[in-house]
XYZ file of C-alpha atoms in Angstrom:
700
model
C -47.362 -21.672 -11.019
C -48.311 -21.404 -7.244
C -46.462 -24.639 -6.623
C -43.263 -23.453 -8.180
C -43.483 -20.259 -6.047
C -43.872 -22.216 -2.862
C -41.006 -24.500 -3.862
C -38.774 -21.437 -4.430
C -39.676 -19.872 -1.008
C -39.029 -23.168 0.622
C -35.621 -23.528 -0.967
C -34.650 -19.901 -0.062
C -35.624 -20.484 3.468
C -33.711 -23.707 3.527
C -30.550 -22.118 2.102
C -30.714 -19.218 4.662
C -31.115 -21.676 7.579
C -28.171 -23.688 6.211
C -26.023 -20.657 6.071
C -27.008 -19.643 9.597
C -26.582 -23.169 10.983
C -23.386 -24.064 12.724
C -21.270 -27.081 11.522
C -19.012 -28.916 13.992
C -15.934 -27.464 12.755
C -17.074 -23.798 13.067
C -18.663 -24.563 16.398
C -15.183 -25.725 17.615
C -13.613 -22.663 16.410
C -15.981 -20.456 18.153
C -15.517 -22.445 21.303
C -11.715 -21.737 21.022
C -12.623 -18.136 20.827
C -14.815 -18.347 23.882
C -13.387 -20.992 26.183
C -15.963 -20.446 28.811
C -18.874 -20.804 26.575
C -21.509 -23.285 27.175
C -24.000 -22.400 24.498
C -23.296 -21.161 20.922
C -26.354 -20.420 19.094
C -27.003 -20.071 15.325
C -26.863 -16.725 13.592
C -29.449 -14.084 14.561
C -32.307 -13.690 12.123
C -31.728 -9.872 12.002
C -27.980 -9.869 12.029
C -25.246 -12.314 10.881
C -23.554 -12.925 14.242
C -23.417 -15.967 16.533
C -24.365 -15.205 20.034
C -22.144 -16.995 22.641
C -23.405 -17.575 26.231
C -22.142 -18.928 29.507
C -25.220 -20.434 30.977
C -27.523 -17.378 30.819
C -24.768 -14.609 30.522
C -23.979 -13.306 27.165
C -20.269 -13.487 26.591
C -20.137 -11.866 23.177
C -20.583 -12.579 19.493
C -18.604 -14.542 16.909
C -19.097 -13.493 13.155
C -17.674 -14.268 9.659
C -15.942 -11.122 8.223
C -17.502 -11.798 4.811
C -20.875 -11.261 5.985
C -19.953 -7.576 6.820
C -16.971 -6.698 4.808
C -16.049 -7.698 1.207
C -12.789 -5.758 0.952
C -10.721 -7.617 -1.686
C -7.310 -8.955 -0.848
C -4.046 -8.776 -2.686
C -5.139 -11.713 -4.946
C -8.453 -10.118 -5.742
C -10.589 -12.104 -3.419
C -11.802 -11.230 0.134
C -10.012 -12.724 3.063
C -12.464 -14.698 5.100
C -12.041 -14.602 8.959
C -13.928 -15.784 12.038
C -13.810 -12.932 14.620
C -14.784 -13.024 18.359
C -16.000 -9.865 20.127
C -16.973 -9.727 23.677
C -19.654 -7.435 25.299
C -17.051 -4.893 26.256
C -15.679 -4.599 22.652
C -12.620 -6.609 23.220
C -11.427 -9.227 20.551
C -11.420 -12.754 21.949
C -9.430 -13.818 18.843
C -9.431 -14.133 15.093
C -9.258 -17.227 13.048
C -8.496 -17.351 9.271
C -11.270 -19.375 7.445
C -9.986 -19.008 3.850
C -7.670 -16.777 1.853
C -5.677 -16.541 -1.398
C -2.826 -14.287 -0.386
C 0.068 -15.664 -2.504
C 2.819 -14.196 -0.272
C 1.482 -16.509 2.563
C 0.368 -19.420 0.534
C 3.464 -19.874 -1.544
C 6.055 -17.459 -0.042
C 6.568 -16.708 3.556
C 4.268 -19.398 4.707
C 1.233 -18.984 6.850
C 2.931 -18.766 10.188
C 3.600 -14.927 9.807
C -0.102 -14.517 8.981
C -1.256 -16.421 12.144
C 1.276 -14.426 14.288
C -0.068 -11.176 12.933
C -3.695 -12.006 13.811
C -2.857 -13.389 17.225
C -2.171 -9.636 18.216
C -5.850 -8.933 18.164
C -6.576 -11.156 21.199
C -7.596 -8.909 24.271
C -7.324 -5.746 22.268
C -10.159 -3.357 22.450
C -12.248 -1.144 20.113
C -11.600 1.562 22.521
C -7.831 1.555 21.442
C -6.476 3.008 18.307
C -4.894 0.110 16.401
C -2.121 0.902 13.967
C -0.253 -1.536 11.834
C 3.486 -0.842 11.686
C 4.751 -0.951 8.058
C 8.197 0.678 8.607
C 9.817 -1.411 11.222
C 8.917 0.906 14.100
C 8.578 -0.356 17.672
C 5.415 -2.269 18.227
C 2.971 -2.614 21.263
C 1.232 -0.037 23.237
C 2.499 3.430 23.320
C 4.047 4.074 26.840
C 2.191 7.425 26.893
C -0.769 6.982 24.849
C -3.880 4.997 23.803
C -2.367 3.965 20.424
C -1.504 0.245 19.962
C 1.017 -0.476 17.240
C 0.857 -3.980 15.800
C 3.862 -5.632 14.169
C 3.352 -5.846 10.486
C 4.693 -8.495 8.100
C 7.606 -7.652 5.977
C 6.827 -8.260 2.223
C 3.091 -8.595 3.108
C 2.239 -5.069 3.833
C -0.871 -4.889 1.536
C -2.352 -8.087 2.931
C -1.998 -7.151 6.527
C -3.474 -3.698 6.085
C -6.410 -5.197 4.236
C -6.850 -7.655 7.015
C -6.714 -5.022 9.645
C -9.244 -2.813 7.914
C -11.545 -5.793 7.533
C -11.311 -6.708 11.094
C -11.847 -3.150 12.555
C -14.587 -2.112 10.094
C -16.521 -5.434 10.664
C -16.145 -5.238 14.433
C -17.358 -1.677 14.554
C -20.470 -2.683 12.720
C -21.140 -5.442 15.275
C -20.508 -3.160 18.176
C -22.818 -0.526 17.013
C -25.413 -2.962 16.220
C -25.314 -5.242 19.296
C -23.126 -3.922 22.071
C -24.359 -1.380 24.775
C -22.617 1.803 24.762
C -21.397 1.705 21.218
C -24.525 2.977 19.417
C -24.335 6.132 17.396
C -26.172 9.344 18.256
C -28.057 11.299 15.495
C -25.362 12.294 13.015
C -24.512 15.908 12.691
C -22.345 18.108 10.579
C -21.109 21.721 10.686
C -23.579 24.363 9.583
C -21.837 25.804 6.433
C -23.561 29.200 6.713
C -23.070 29.926 10.470
C -20.364 32.418 10.884
C -19.495 35.878 12.252
C -16.155 37.334 13.017
C -15.170 36.615 16.671
C -12.069 37.013 18.698
C -10.406 34.084 20.634
C -12.073 35.174 24.030
C -15.458 35.304 22.294
C -14.823 31.855 20.748
C -14.174 30.387 24.195
C -16.951 32.256 26.088
C -19.577 30.830 23.491
C -18.283 27.182 23.699
C -17.109 27.189 20.108
C -13.476 26.421 21.363
C -13.041 23.789 24.115
C -10.741 24.377 27.124
C -9.054 22.278 29.627
C -6.561 23.326 32.351
C -4.752 21.342 35.038
C -2.444 23.154 37.453
C 0.289 21.640 39.616
C -2.082 21.475 42.613
C -4.713 19.625 40.417
C -1.902 17.204 39.272
C -1.118 16.464 42.807
C -4.671 15.841 43.675
C -5.278 13.482 40.594
C -2.097 11.480 41.168
C -1.068 11.849 44.750
C 2.346 13.020 43.725
C 4.009 16.434 43.550
C 5.952 17.450 40.387
C 9.117 17.649 42.566
C 8.979 13.773 42.675
C 10.016 13.731 39.052
C 13.548 15.131 38.510
C 12.915 15.722 34.683
C 10.043 17.989 35.336
C 11.098 21.716 35.528
C 9.880 24.030 38.385
C 6.690 25.704 37.019
C 6.683 29.451 36.676
C 4.047 31.270 38.742
C 0.686 30.707 37.257
C 2.040 28.134 34.820
C -0.273 25.170 34.408
C 0.856 21.416 34.356
C -1.013 21.292 31.042
C -3.660 23.455 29.324
C -5.482 22.319 26.098
C -7.643 24.363 23.719
C -9.342 22.340 20.816
C -11.952 23.146 18.162
C -13.731 21.672 15.191
C -12.149 23.173 12.205
C -14.752 22.249 9.686
C -17.204 24.536 11.381
C -16.761 27.957 9.527
C -17.310 29.704 12.904
C -14.151 28.072 14.074
C -12.133 27.503 11.028
C -12.610 30.904 9.447
C -11.804 32.738 12.790
C -8.769 30.680 13.653
C -7.264 30.332 10.162
C -8.619 33.502 8.233
C -10.804 33.176 5.163
C -7.881 32.464 2.824
C -6.298 29.830 5.231
C -9.575 28.028 5.611
C -10.205 27.940 2.001
C -6.669 26.513 1.388
C -7.204 23.994 4.004
C -10.446 22.703 2.566
C -8.809 22.499 -0.827
C -5.892 20.377 0.614
C -7.994 17.988 2.757
C -10.912 17.281 0.514
C -14.681 17.565 1.196
C -15.077 14.446 3.471
C -12.101 14.938 5.895
C -12.879 16.138 9.497
C -10.276 18.310 11.281
C -9.774 18.888 14.930
C -7.458 21.553 16.151
C -5.587 20.988 19.465
C -3.367 23.583 21.156
C -1.444 23.121 24.325
C 0.909 24.998 26.733
C 2.368 24.278 30.013
C 4.899 21.845 31.404
C 3.296 18.851 29.612
C 1.946 19.555 26.091
C -0.099 17.250 23.959
C 2.842 16.149 21.819
C 6.056 14.588 22.914
C 9.445 15.948 21.850
C 9.975 12.926 19.549
C 6.615 13.212 17.732
C 6.921 12.676 14.036
C 4.751 15.173 12.076
C 2.014 13.390 9.882
C 1.660 10.527 12.364
C -0.718 9.738 15.170
C 0.224 11.230 18.550
C 1.414 9.095 21.313
C 0.111 11.112 24.167
C -3.395 12.015 22.820
C -6.258 9.788 21.836
C -9.978 10.357 20.990
C -13.008 8.428 22.059
C -16.607 8.551 21.166
C -19.297 5.984 22.001
C -16.659 3.929 23.788
C -14.840 3.644 20.436
C -11.281 4.783 19.654
C -11.555 7.583 17.033
C -8.331 7.645 14.811
C -6.589 10.972 14.912
C -3.570 11.781 12.708
C -1.660 15.032 12.212
C -1.910 16.509 8.719
C 1.175 18.679 9.016
C -0.085 21.556 6.854
C 1.000 24.537 8.748
C 2.887 26.834 6.488
C 3.016 30.530 5.616
C -0.456 30.196 3.933
C -2.015 28.082 6.667
C -1.520 29.243 10.263
C -3.379 30.254 13.329
C -4.262 33.956 13.379
C -7.225 34.541 15.670
C -7.460 37.872 17.459
C -6.510 37.584 21.165
C -5.184 34.088 20.805
C -2.700 33.179 23.709
C 0.889 32.092 23.192
C 0.935 28.233 22.887
C 3.661 25.824 23.045
C 2.326 23.371 20.410
C -0.497 23.422 17.823
C -1.814 20.694 15.777
C -4.527 19.923 13.025
C -5.602 16.348 13.368
C -7.751 14.450 10.815
C -10.212 12.384 12.830
C -12.345 9.642 11.909
C -10.832 6.320 10.669
C -13.058 3.283 10.826
C -15.098 4.511 13.721
C -16.020 7.771 12.129
C -16.638 10.930 14.116
C -19.784 12.801 14.981
C -18.789 16.367 15.808
C -22.001 17.386 17.513
C -21.976 14.354 19.933
C -20.082 14.136 23.174
C -16.534 12.752 22.899
C -13.494 12.547 25.161
C -9.814 13.295 24.593
C -7.639 10.862 26.401
C -4.350 12.483 27.383
C -1.687 9.881 28.748
C 0.726 11.403 31.121
C 3.995 9.366 31.930
C 6.619 10.818 34.172
C 9.836 9.147 35.311
C 11.124 9.115 38.795
C 14.354 7.551 37.503
C 15.431 5.431 34.597
C 13.734 2.382 36.033
C 10.531 3.671 37.557
C 7.722 5.772 35.863
C 4.342 6.671 36.859
C 1.416 6.829 34.422
C -1.958 8.386 34.504
C -4.785 9.284 31.979
C -6.571 12.512 31.797
C -10.170 12.440 30.509
C -10.960 15.741 28.778
C -14.578 16.144 27.798
C -15.011 17.318 24.177
C -18.442 19.174 23.844
C -19.061 22.146 21.498
C -21.860 24.466 21.438
C -24.825 22.880 19.642
C -25.438 25.921 17.423
C -22.376 24.954 15.421
C -24.037 21.866 14.033
C -27.128 20.581 12.238
C -28.625 17.273 12.206
C -28.378 15.076 9.009
C -31.032 12.638 8.150
C -28.981 9.732 7.113
C -25.611 8.776 8.630
C -22.872 7.945 6.116
C -21.370 4.568 6.539
C -17.939 4.775 8.338
C -16.138 3.037 5.676
C -17.316 5.526 3.100
C -16.391 8.764 4.672
C -12.960 7.766 6.171
C -9.647 8.402 4.252
C -8.736 5.124 2.279
C -5.994 3.212 3.981
C -3.618 3.597 0.952
C -3.350 7.480 1.621
C -1.352 6.812 4.962
C 0.716 4.008 3.296
C 1.790 6.453 0.378
C 2.757 9.135 2.954
C 4.798 6.610 4.863
C 6.664 5.623 1.698
C 7.151 9.081 0.491
C 10.943 8.707 0.173
C 10.796 5.449 -1.811
C 8.112 6.869 -3.979
C 10.190 9.943 -4.605
C 13.376 7.973 -5.587
C 11.218 5.704 -7.896
C 9.611 8.608 -9.662
C 12.882 10.460 -10.096
C 14.515 7.292 -11.555
C 11.600 6.697 -13.957
C 11.781 10.236 -15.057
C 15.539 9.841 -15.781
C 14.833 6.697 -17.666
C 12.120 8.414 -19.745
C 14.481 11.257 -20.777
C 17.188 8.787 -21.679
C 14.869 6.810 -23.930
C 13.435 9.942 -25.408
C 17.089 11.014 -26.385
C 18.303 7.555 -27.381
C 19.268 8.498 -30.983
C 21.512 11.194 -29.636
C 22.965 9.391 -26.613
C 23.485 6.201 -28.673
C 26.492 7.969 -30.273
C 28.327 7.490 -27.092
C 28.558 3.706 -26.630
C 30.442 3.959 -23.271
C 27.855 6.150 -21.799
C 24.993 3.959 -22.949
C 26.627 0.731 -21.594
C 27.496 2.386 -18.315
C 24.012 3.875 -17.851
C 22.433 0.575 -18.736
C 24.470 -1.400 -16.216
C 24.012 1.198 -13.537
C 20.162 1.184 -13.922
C 20.035 -2.668 -13.979
C 21.818 -2.494 -10.577
C 19.394 0.074 -9.354
C 16.463 -2.049 -10.674
C 17.651 -5.231 -8.880
C 18.701 -3.907 -5.574
C 16.386 -0.769 -5.017
C 13.253 -1.588 -7.132
C 13.568 -5.367 -6.450
C 15.102 -6.360 -3.244
C 14.510 -3.127 -1.281
C 11.065 -1.624 -2.646
C 9.649 -5.063 -3.565
C 8.675 -3.746 -7.022
C 8.749 -6.925 -8.977
C 5.621 -7.080 -11.199
C 4.050 -10.460 -11.807
C 1.508 -12.070 -13.910
C -0.465 -12.419 -10.586
C -1.180 -8.741 -10.901
C -2.694 -9.280 -14.434
C -5.168 -12.052 -13.356
C -5.901 -10.160 -10.162
C -6.989 -7.247 -12.371
C -9.215 -9.392 -14.400
C -10.819 -10.992 -11.270
C -11.199 -7.466 -9.823
C -13.134 -6.339 -12.999
C -15.111 -9.550 -12.875
C -16.177 -9.169 -9.268
C -16.505 -5.444 -9.149
C -13.442 -3.238 -9.783
C -12.001 -1.230 -6.862
C -8.904 0.950 -7.446
C -8.242 1.291 -3.756
C -6.961 -2.452 -3.665
C -4.222 -1.585 -6.243
C -3.293 1.680 -4.638
C -2.304 -0.155 -1.443
C 1.136 -0.819 -2.916
C 2.461 2.439 -4.196
C 5.507 0.979 -5.824
C 3.733 -1.630 -7.856
C 0.931 0.935 -8.704
C 3.516 3.406 -10.027
C 5.426 0.722 -12.018
C 2.344 -0.628 -13.537
C 1.062 2.643 -14.603
C 4.308 3.653 -16.021
C 4.760 0.304 -17.754
C 1.290 0.464 -19.207
C 1.960 3.926 -20.715
C 5.376 2.904 -21.974
C 3.861 -0.070 -23.859
C 2.193 2.194 -26.247
C 5.421 4.141 -26.860
C 8.313 1.722 -26.887
C 6.630 -1.639 -26.401
C 7.355 -4.313 -23.831
C 11.109 -3.770 -23.986
C 11.277 -0.850 -21.562
C 10.061 -2.920 -18.679
C 11.441 -6.292 -19.634
C 14.888 -4.821 -20.401
C 15.259 -2.178 -17.671
C 12.672 -2.369 -14.950
C 12.183 -6.132 -14.191
C 14.433 -7.133 -11.193
C 14.607 -10.797 -12.165
C 15.411 -9.677 -15.743
C 18.208 -7.728 -14.425
C 19.460 -10.714 -12.401
C 19.398 -12.700 -15.672
C 21.470 -10.052 -17.382
C 23.916 -10.389 -14.727
C 24.112 -14.148 -14.831
C 24.545 -13.957 -18.503
C 27.390 -11.572 -18.104
C 28.980 -13.869 -15.481
C 28.575 -16.816 -17.862
C 30.615 -14.922 -20.450
C 33.212 -13.819 -18.044
C 33.677 -17.472 -17.005
C 33.960 -18.402 -20.634
C 31.001 -20.713 -20.681
C 30.025 -21.760 -24.203
C 27.207 -19.584 -25.304
C 24.469 -21.668 -27.041
C 22.674 -20.152 -29.955
C 19.265 -21.681 -30.305
C 18.630 -22.453 -33.968
C 16.485 -19.982 -35.651
C 13.650 -22.398 -36.497
C 13.573 -23.677 -32.956
C 13.896 -20.150 -31.452
C 10.854 -19.092 -33.512
C 8.807 -21.873 -32.083
C 10.009 -21.630 -28.503
C 9.147 -17.937 -28.172
C 5.501 -18.933 -28.476
C 5.575 -21.122 -25.450
C 4.962 -18.199 -22.975
C 1.609 -17.245 -24.650
C -0.233 -20.436 -23.709
C 1.221 -20.442 -20.323
C -0.291 -16.909 -19.942
C -3.610 -18.186 -21.169
C -3.658 -21.159 -18.837
C -2.827 -19.050 -15.705
C -5.538 -16.522 -16.440
C -8.201 -19.010 -17.317
C -7.253 -21.270 -14.270
C -7.771 -18.168 -12.006
C -11.331 -17.877 -13.017
C -11.868 -21.609 -12.508
C -9.816 -22.299 -9.366
C -7.816 -19.394 -7.783
C -6.004 -21.985 -5.554
C -4.781 -23.918 -8.600
C -3.719 -20.681 -10.272
C -1.606 -19.753 -7.141
C 0.262 -23.114 -7.548
C 0.698 -22.727 -11.343
C 2.035 -19.121 -11.036
C 5.125 -20.659 -9.473
C 6.444 -20.903 -13.112
C 7.504 -17.383 -12.253
C 10.586 -17.436 -10.120
C 10.099 -13.893 -9.101
C 8.712 -14.718 -5.508
C 11.622 -16.948 -4.756
C 14.379 -14.888 -6.237
C 13.252 -11.220 -5.500
C 10.506 -11.373 -2.801
C 12.013 -14.035 -0.577
C 15.812 -13.473 -1.475
C 15.993 -17.346 -2.257
C 15.319 -18.169 1.330
C 12.446 -20.730 0.619
C 11.583 -24.492 0.384
C 14.388 -26.035 -1.652
C 12.517 -27.071 -4.829
C 11.674 -23.541 -5.437
C 15.173 -22.328 -4.893
C 16.523 -25.011 -7.184
C 14.068 -24.076 -9.882
C 15.065 -20.418 -9.745
C 18.692 -20.965 -9.557
C 18.392 -23.433 -12.326
C 16.929 -20.798 -14.589
C 19.782 -18.470 -13.776
C 22.392 -21.151 -14.476
C 20.704 -21.952 -17.798
C 20.915 -18.206 -18.592
C 24.610 -18.392 -18.209
C 24.540 -20.579 -21.355
C 21.412 -19.375 -23.108
C 21.102 -15.620 -22.835
C 17.933 -14.685 -20.876
C 16.475 -18.164 -21.350
C 13.363 -17.565 -19.037
C 12.439 -14.232 -20.413
C 12.594 -15.476 -23.955
C 10.607 -18.774 -23.755
C 8.804 -19.035 -20.523
C 7.782 -15.698 -18.964
C 3.858 -15.219 -18.988
C 4.298 -11.598 -17.866
C 6.366 -10.863 -20.871
C 3.792 -12.511 -23.002
C 1.047 -10.408 -21.725
C 3.172 -7.222 -22.160
C 4.097 -8.266 -25.571
C 0.453 -8.541 -26.625
C -0.248 -4.940 -25.393
C 2.968 -3.836 -26.798
C 1.795 -4.530 -30.311
C -0.363 -1.273 -29.892
C 2.757 0.748 -29.713
C 2.638 4.127 -31.672
C 6.304 4.233 -32.712
C 9.151 1.898 -33.938
C 12.102 3.790 -32.242
C 14.886 1.527 -33.373
C 16.321 2.744 -36.746
C 17.094 0.511 -39.536
C 19.204 1.045 -42.734
C 19.196 -0.360 -46.210
C 22.002 -2.781 -45.544
C 20.493 -4.264 -42.318
C 19.885 -7.871 -42.990
C 20.804 -7.336 -46.714
C 23.360 -8.593 -46.350
C 24.633 -7.194 -42.916
C 23.901 -9.459 -39.937
C 26.141 -7.790 -37.383
C 23.167 -6.465 -35.330
C 21.348 -9.903 -35.397
C 24.545 -11.540 -34.290
C 25.047 -9.214 -31.344
C 21.402 -9.444 -30.148
C 21.532 -11.671 -27.119
C 17.898 -12.551 -27.326
C 17.633 -12.998 -30.991
C 14.969 -10.230 -31.493
C 16.129 -9.353 -34.996
C 15.034 -11.108 -38.212
C 17.494 -12.219 -40.794
C 16.106 -9.595 -43.007
C 17.003 -6.940 -40.567
C 13.458 -6.290 -39.028
C 13.203 -5.783 -35.340
C 10.750 -8.306 -33.517
C 9.316 -5.770 -30.988
C 7.443 -8.562 -29.318
C 10.774 -9.922 -28.148
C 12.949 -6.949 -28.099
C 14.056 -5.794 -24.644
C 15.302 -2.317 -25.750
C 18.897 -2.989 -24.699
C 19.794 -0.447 -27.533
C 22.873 -2.384 -28.476
C 21.694 -2.353 -32.118
C 21.214 1.320 -32.051
C 24.790 1.869 -30.723
C 26.056 -0.496 -33.548
C 24.104 1.609 -36.055
C 25.617 4.836 -34.801
C 29.172 3.471 -34.572
C 31.316 4.198 -37.681
C 33.630 1.410 -36.901
C 30.917 -1.341 -36.381
C 28.006 -0.495 -38.783
C 28.683 -1.925 -42.243
C 26.839 0.833 -43.872
C 28.990 3.495 -42.142
C 32.127 1.631 -42.909
C 31.210 1.510 -46.572
C 30.326 5.081 -46.558
C 33.747 6.010 -45.050
C 35.436 3.693 -47.697
C 33.680 5.272 -50.615
C 34.567 8.882 -49.161
C 38.325 7.814 -48.825
C 38.163 6.489 -52.470
C 36.591 9.712 -53.820
C 39.141 11.667 -51.856
C 41.994 9.665 -53.437
C 40.602 9.939 -56.976
C 40.159 13.650 -56.360
C 43.770 14.010 -55.190
C 45.230 11.957 -58.263
C 43.154 14.150 -60.641
C 44.606 17.247 -59.121
């Protein structure tokens, strides 16, 4: 027994040593991150970083992101990176070790990924790094400490996860190993510390911070007078160049006195228990916000630092008739903001911090002078109490997806409105189907909306990748945050999942799938071009519709065995080529996707009917639907075959039963059933009524 225990200890020690040892490939990568390095040591025993030296001088540390952050990527697996950080908190570079992001592996290619991570080189943790997801300008703001990185179109989720992984892991290393980045004892606002105070009393006691720079002070700091800048107005007597007031709203002494009890309570309800809010007010010739500031975003002129780390600040845009500043004796100000503070770096309200106000003034359209004002942020100590255990920064910062949802609010609003309209239409289909022209026009209008807005613009093409990613996430430890990173996909999946239990798979496959809409249009074009429409024989059709189910099982099973192989096999879906990449891709993929559309011009929706693994997965869940909405009458299939012959995907049995596993809810059969000139049952009823009327007339 003792021998086995010793063997186990030796084995564990060997594995740990092997993990910390450097192989030649990794050593070469670290050397590329630190070109001046003369010595690269194995990982430290107390922390998973590789110290890098030039002779006896420590240059910095390299580390693998997986050792410090396990945030899942879009494919359900973490993105592994090698990151270099120098002793001043600057990134020396980032290298990708391993990833499974499908948009880079089998879509855009990896070059956009490498271009994105190259932006981190020489950037510092003292800068607030923001990834642009809406095509805004990139680079460092001309009048601020904010650095905007160029994102990757069609890979927004992946690059946001990469950014979060890099920053959160780098902050851990900086706080653990770099001088000047360590945290002080964590504090929080005292919840029971309050008394009614006026604005002057808040200032006198140090509960509100104050900074003022007059025109003379500006000249002393910059060596220039305001008259050197034509765009600057002449200051009024006693008017400052800039004057700032700031306070920690979470402290009841500050928040209740500034907002009133009702406003303070409403704000806490809106922001949640973990958000930290800093109020900033300004007046003078140069306020803290520029004229082109966008509410709800990070300010270009103003930054916040604590322990040499950039602390993210973002306007929460909540001022309204219920939440506004109302302290007695408060001076008139030009601008007032409430900023959410924290981000990856977190914020310790009881510790010293610095507001960094960037000032940029133009002498002419070619020449501009810039300077930075360091404004100490220190509040009276009695506002706070020390807490024993510091919450981890990644636990108390707002999730990344919240900002992404706010940025895409217009797209989200249009999508939700369209889904609401579609729901109402389906709920009233029995009534609306009495108007065939209306149904047909609405269907084609919605298919165009699905293709161009949901598909090409919003990139809302659901995929079987989402299904096996969900299974992998559940297997490895489920996190809803990963799925919330793409609001369009999340909303569509939620809506589709609910609709499966009401209408079955048809609502998505027939109305909300962009590639399905493209197939509908190719089938319509084939008919207009008078291509011979091929009717697959019934016995072959019933066999072929089963093909998609083993394809689904193979893809899901392969994902657990080898995600790399699954990423290749999933190319059976043409969605990425046709919708995500607009057919701009390596030619075999384009030929495959176009080939399916061409086949669909002869065999209606060939891919949907026989090959689509996503449709198979939805059909399985669709069997749990609660209703069978499509009406049938006694003559359906006995002997009438009109609906079956009109069904393009052959989802109606010869006996008239609807095959809901295959039905795409096009509503064509419902329209026929309600049409007195098409439905055999209605035609026979009219005929009998006419005969009865004739007999009654003759008898009379």
